């Protein structure tokens, strides 16, 4: 049973539970009208201490499409944290109003801390460079719909692999399925963290390789997962300027890829995917956005006990 559970990182959901969530999401995709009232009378609190467009609106749209209501904030400067209120107290208060909380914070571990003080389920909508489990559900649902399986996929991650929480979360999730391989393409300054290799990849016994040029490995990919170089993760603006244009996907690079490869991106993009790629049938990042809403609808329904 998922009712009442917190979802802080991908491992909080078993393989069977991910299957359950994705199966329900696919039912919603087929017949959304059958689910329009399942959360009537329930409230989602969207607490976004860090800027967000897609994730916040996706959560809100998910709850509204389930017939529920939404409260919360998109700018922490309008909250009592500016008066010095600690996170634990904020969560104690909000969880007395809401049935489920979706929370984003720039601070690693904030969602885990919140879960210790909440009377309702906490969904981590991103905590610094750590995890983003509902983006992982989004990615998995997209892969399942477009590639047919979570297994035997070669996933090529490109860009900011050091701070990219979506990369960390999806890697952790895909390690649990047989036959998957990973290619990590990044500048040396933004390579995948050592803990990902030592604590996740090696224990799982999965094959992986690292590269600095997308052109050298794109032909191997079943899934090309692009990420932006995130300015907000840099302490030194000169380092950001030097690295931000390192990896740009364009038509010429797409010519090197498999005909059935799919291109994913958690968005927002800056210029790491050229607009000319949008018309390529392998570009799946806007489909991915819509699948994200359905994945969150399914998760909210499960955690609140509506289904």
XYZ file of C-alpha atoms in Angstrom:
307
model
C 0.000 0.000 0.000
C 1.288 3.452 -0.938
C -1.249 5.413 1.083
C 0.444 7.775 3.545
C 3.973 7.086 2.292
C 6.680 9.685 1.712
C 8.531 9.650 -1.624
C 11.929 11.253 -1.114
C 14.137 9.306 -3.525
C 13.546 6.706 -6.262
C 14.483 3.821 -3.952
C 11.488 4.652 -1.749
C 9.419 2.901 -4.421
C 9.947 -0.780 -5.145
C 10.027 -2.103 -8.696
C 6.523 -3.496 -8.151
C 5.278 -0.118 -6.888
C 6.761 1.708 -9.872
C 4.951 -0.778 -12.096
C 1.731 -0.105 -10.182
C 2.097 3.676 -10.563
C 2.930 3.460 -14.269
C 0.043 1.056 -14.915
C -2.411 3.454 -13.274
C -0.917 6.392 -15.206
C -1.528 4.512 -18.451
C -5.150 3.926 -17.452
C -5.507 7.666 -16.842
C -3.956 8.437 -20.240
C -6.520 6.197 -21.944
C -9.577 7.467 -20.031
C -8.860 10.636 -18.020
C -12.566 11.428 -17.467
C -12.919 8.337 -15.274
C -10.483 9.883 -12.772
C -11.680 13.510 -12.678
C -13.272 13.246 -9.217
C -11.106 10.730 -7.366
C -9.393 13.385 -5.201
C -12.403 15.609 -4.628
C -12.142 17.103 -1.135
C -8.375 16.574 -0.934
C -5.733 19.324 -0.918
C -2.230 19.388 -2.394
C 0.213 21.870 -0.841
C 2.843 22.898 -3.389
C 5.782 24.325 -1.436
C 8.398 25.605 -3.863
C 11.367 27.216 -2.125
C 13.166 27.224 -5.506
C 11.911 28.477 -8.903
C 10.031 25.987 -11.052
C 7.655 26.068 -13.997
C 7.019 22.535 -15.244
C 7.250 20.622 -11.977
C 5.079 23.003 -9.964
C 2.428 23.441 -12.662
C 2.491 19.713 -13.383
C 1.730 18.895 -9.743
C -1.010 21.510 -9.610
C -2.556 20.362 -12.904
C -2.383 16.747 -11.705
C -4.327 17.486 -8.513
C -6.859 19.703 -10.282
C -7.482 17.054 -12.941
C -8.157 14.574 -10.140
C -10.798 16.927 -8.734
C -8.752 18.118 -5.768
C -7.614 21.580 -4.671
C -4.206 23.265 -4.482
C -2.570 25.671 -2.049
C 1.027 26.763 -1.572
C 3.632 29.170 -2.880
C 6.105 29.557 -5.716
C 8.327 32.106 -4.017
C 9.731 31.522 -0.548
C 10.238 35.282 -0.049
C 6.501 35.566 0.624
C 6.549 32.992 3.414
C 7.369 33.065 7.113
C 10.829 31.673 6.400
C 11.800 35.315 5.798
C 10.899 35.895 9.454
C 13.181 33.084 10.531
C 10.678 30.224 10.709
C 12.453 26.868 10.472
C 11.432 24.241 7.927
C 10.169 21.833 10.590
C 7.627 24.375 11.821
C 6.521 25.268 8.291
C 5.862 21.600 7.581
C 4.028 21.044 10.875
C 1.688 23.906 9.985
C 1.127 23.071 6.311
C 0.598 19.360 6.914
C -2.266 20.238 9.249
C -4.033 21.806 6.240
C -3.111 19.474 3.384
C -3.501 15.821 2.398
C -0.219 15.683 0.479
C 2.752 18.040 0.099
C 4.946 18.468 -2.988
C 8.092 20.301 -1.958
C 11.124 21.675 -3.799
C 14.157 23.120 -2.048
C 17.662 24.134 -3.129
C 19.004 22.386 -0.018
C 20.003 18.719 -0.194
C 18.146 16.659 2.375
C 15.357 19.205 2.912
C 12.605 16.820 1.791
C 13.884 14.078 4.090
C 13.908 16.520 6.988
C 10.377 17.643 6.127
C 9.152 14.042 6.142
C 10.132 13.702 9.801
C 7.716 16.474 10.820
C 4.826 16.004 8.399
C 1.429 14.497 9.184
C 0.793 13.837 5.484
C 2.869 12.384 2.631
C 5.823 14.435 1.400
C 6.725 14.185 -2.290
C 10.233 15.424 -3.026
C 9.944 17.716 -6.057
C 13.724 18.219 -6.069
C 16.234 18.847 -3.279
C 19.350 20.583 -4.535
C 21.603 18.197 -6.427
C 20.173 15.088 -4.775
C 16.978 13.514 -6.076
C 13.853 14.265 -8.087
C 11.749 11.083 -7.875
C 8.676 12.314 -9.766
C 10.881 13.355 -12.682
C 12.157 9.794 -12.545
C 8.582 8.474 -12.707
C 8.025 10.840 -15.637
C 11.119 9.523 -17.388
C 10.217 5.893 -16.723
C 6.660 6.326 -17.966
C 7.989 8.027 -21.102
C 10.498 5.234 -21.706
C 7.805 2.617 -21.189
C 5.402 4.349 -23.594
C 7.987 5.074 -26.302
C 10.552 2.283 -25.906
C 8.233 -0.440 -24.607
C 10.384 -1.550 -21.666
C 12.598 -0.403 -18.807
C 15.027 -3.225 -19.598
C 17.947 -3.664 -22.032
C 18.283 0.047 -22.759
C 21.480 1.991 -23.345
C 21.000 5.399 -21.746
C 23.382 8.195 -22.692
C 23.360 11.142 -20.278
C 24.842 14.387 -21.576
C 25.775 17.675 -19.895
C 25.745 18.492 -16.205
C 26.082 15.092 -14.561
C 27.581 16.378 -11.326
C 24.681 18.523 -10.126
C 21.901 17.045 -12.301
C 19.491 15.455 -9.817
C 17.367 14.067 -12.655
C 20.414 12.155 -13.920
C 21.171 10.761 -10.469
C 17.567 9.707 -9.892
C 17.046 8.018 -13.264
C 20.378 6.216 -13.080
C 19.482 4.856 -9.654
C 16.084 3.704 -10.914
C 17.311 2.129 -14.160
C 20.019 0.188 -12.310
C 17.238 -1.947 -10.865
C 16.246 -3.371 -14.256
C 18.293 -6.005 -16.116
C 20.367 -5.351 -19.194
C 20.639 -1.586 -18.946
C 23.881 0.220 -19.806
C 24.935 3.805 -19.181
C 27.109 6.297 -21.020
C 28.033 9.509 -19.208
C 29.105 12.387 -21.453
C 30.331 15.541 -19.737
C 33.295 17.856 -19.253
C 35.635 16.694 -16.506
C 34.350 19.445 -14.213
C 30.787 18.110 -14.399
C 31.331 14.368 -14.442
C 29.059 11.994 -12.539
C 29.800 12.089 -8.774
C 31.995 9.417 -7.275
C 29.227 8.239 -4.935
C 27.073 7.373 -7.970
C 29.799 5.090 -9.245
C 30.803 3.537 -5.923
C 27.390 3.301 -4.225
C 25.000 2.729 -7.138
C 26.642 1.604 -10.389
C 29.287 -0.787 -9.125
C 27.085 -2.552 -6.520
C 24.434 -3.064 -9.216
C 27.042 -4.581 -11.533
C 25.881 -2.513 -14.517
C 28.036 -1.596 -17.498
C 28.954 2.064 -17.867
C 31.454 4.280 -19.630
C 32.431 7.933 -19.518
C 33.196 10.147 -22.500
C 33.831 13.810 -23.242
C 32.452 13.933 -26.809
C 28.827 13.189 -27.653
C 29.755 12.407 -31.257
C 31.886 9.455 -30.133
C 29.052 7.561 -28.428
C 25.663 8.807 -29.660
C 25.355 5.897 -32.096
C 25.152 3.469 -29.145
C 22.251 5.190 -27.403
C 18.665 3.974 -27.236
C 17.849 6.945 -25.023
C 19.724 10.249 -25.229
C 19.096 12.222 -22.033
C 20.160 15.826 -22.444
C 20.608 18.229 -19.515
C 21.414 21.901 -19.250
C 24.494 23.238 -17.531
C 22.823 24.870 -14.532
C 24.038 28.376 -13.777
C 22.516 28.270 -10.282
C 24.785 25.357 -9.307
C 28.015 27.284 -9.939
C 29.900 29.382 -7.410
C 32.095 30.857 -10.126
C 30.311 32.528 -13.059
C 33.411 32.242 -15.255
C 33.298 28.454 -14.939
C 29.643 28.526 -15.995
C 30.335 30.714 -19.036
C 33.226 28.470 -20.068
C 31.186 25.256 -19.879
C 27.594 26.188 -20.705
C 27.891 25.588 -24.465
C 29.984 22.417 -24.224
C 27.296 20.077 -25.517
C 24.673 21.119 -28.059
C 22.510 18.556 -29.853
C 21.825 19.537 -33.471
C 20.762 17.906 -36.749
C 24.309 16.876 -37.612
C 24.719 14.926 -34.381
C 21.245 13.402 -34.787
C 22.389 11.926 -38.118
C 24.817 9.741 -36.135
C 22.076 8.296 -33.898
C 19.832 5.244 -34.227
C 16.588 5.684 -36.112
C 14.568 4.560 -33.079
C 16.501 6.468 -30.420
C 14.489 8.894 -28.285
C 15.729 12.248 -26.968
C 14.655 13.203 -23.449
C 15.261 16.384 -21.463
C 13.857 17.344 -18.034
C 13.574 20.980 -19.245
C 13.985 23.899 -19.235
C 16.467 23.888 -22.064
C 18.685 26.842 -22.772
C 20.579 26.036 -25.960
C 21.743 22.459 -25.400
C 19.143 21.197 -27.892
C 18.930 23.178 -31.103
C 15.366 24.161 -32.060
C 15.864 22.392 -35.383
C 15.795 19.068 -33.490
C 12.218 19.695 -32.307
C 10.820 18.492 -35.633
C 12.720 15.204 -35.499
C 10.318 12.336 -34.631
C 12.874 11.102 -32.105
C 12.538 14.304 -30.043
C 10.345 13.235 -27.123
C 10.885 15.949 -24.513
C 7.510 17.670 -24.962
C 5.706 14.313 -24.841
C 7.724 13.698 -21.676
C 6.188 16.828 -20.103
C 2.646 15.534 -20.568
C 3.526 12.058 -19.336
C 4.857 13.786 -16.198
C 1.420 15.119 -15.353
C -0.095 11.645 -15.677
C 2.651 10.105 -13.556
C 2.008 12.676 -10.815
C -1.751 12.115 -11.046
C -1.158 8.431 -10.417
C 1.244 9.031 -7.532
C -1.025 11.582 -5.820
C -4.010 9.242 -6.110
C -1.998 6.413 -4.561
C -0.427 8.402 -1.704
C -3.719 10.005 -0.672
C -5.519 6.671 -0.735
C -7.923 7.877 -3.413
C -7.173 4.765 -5.489
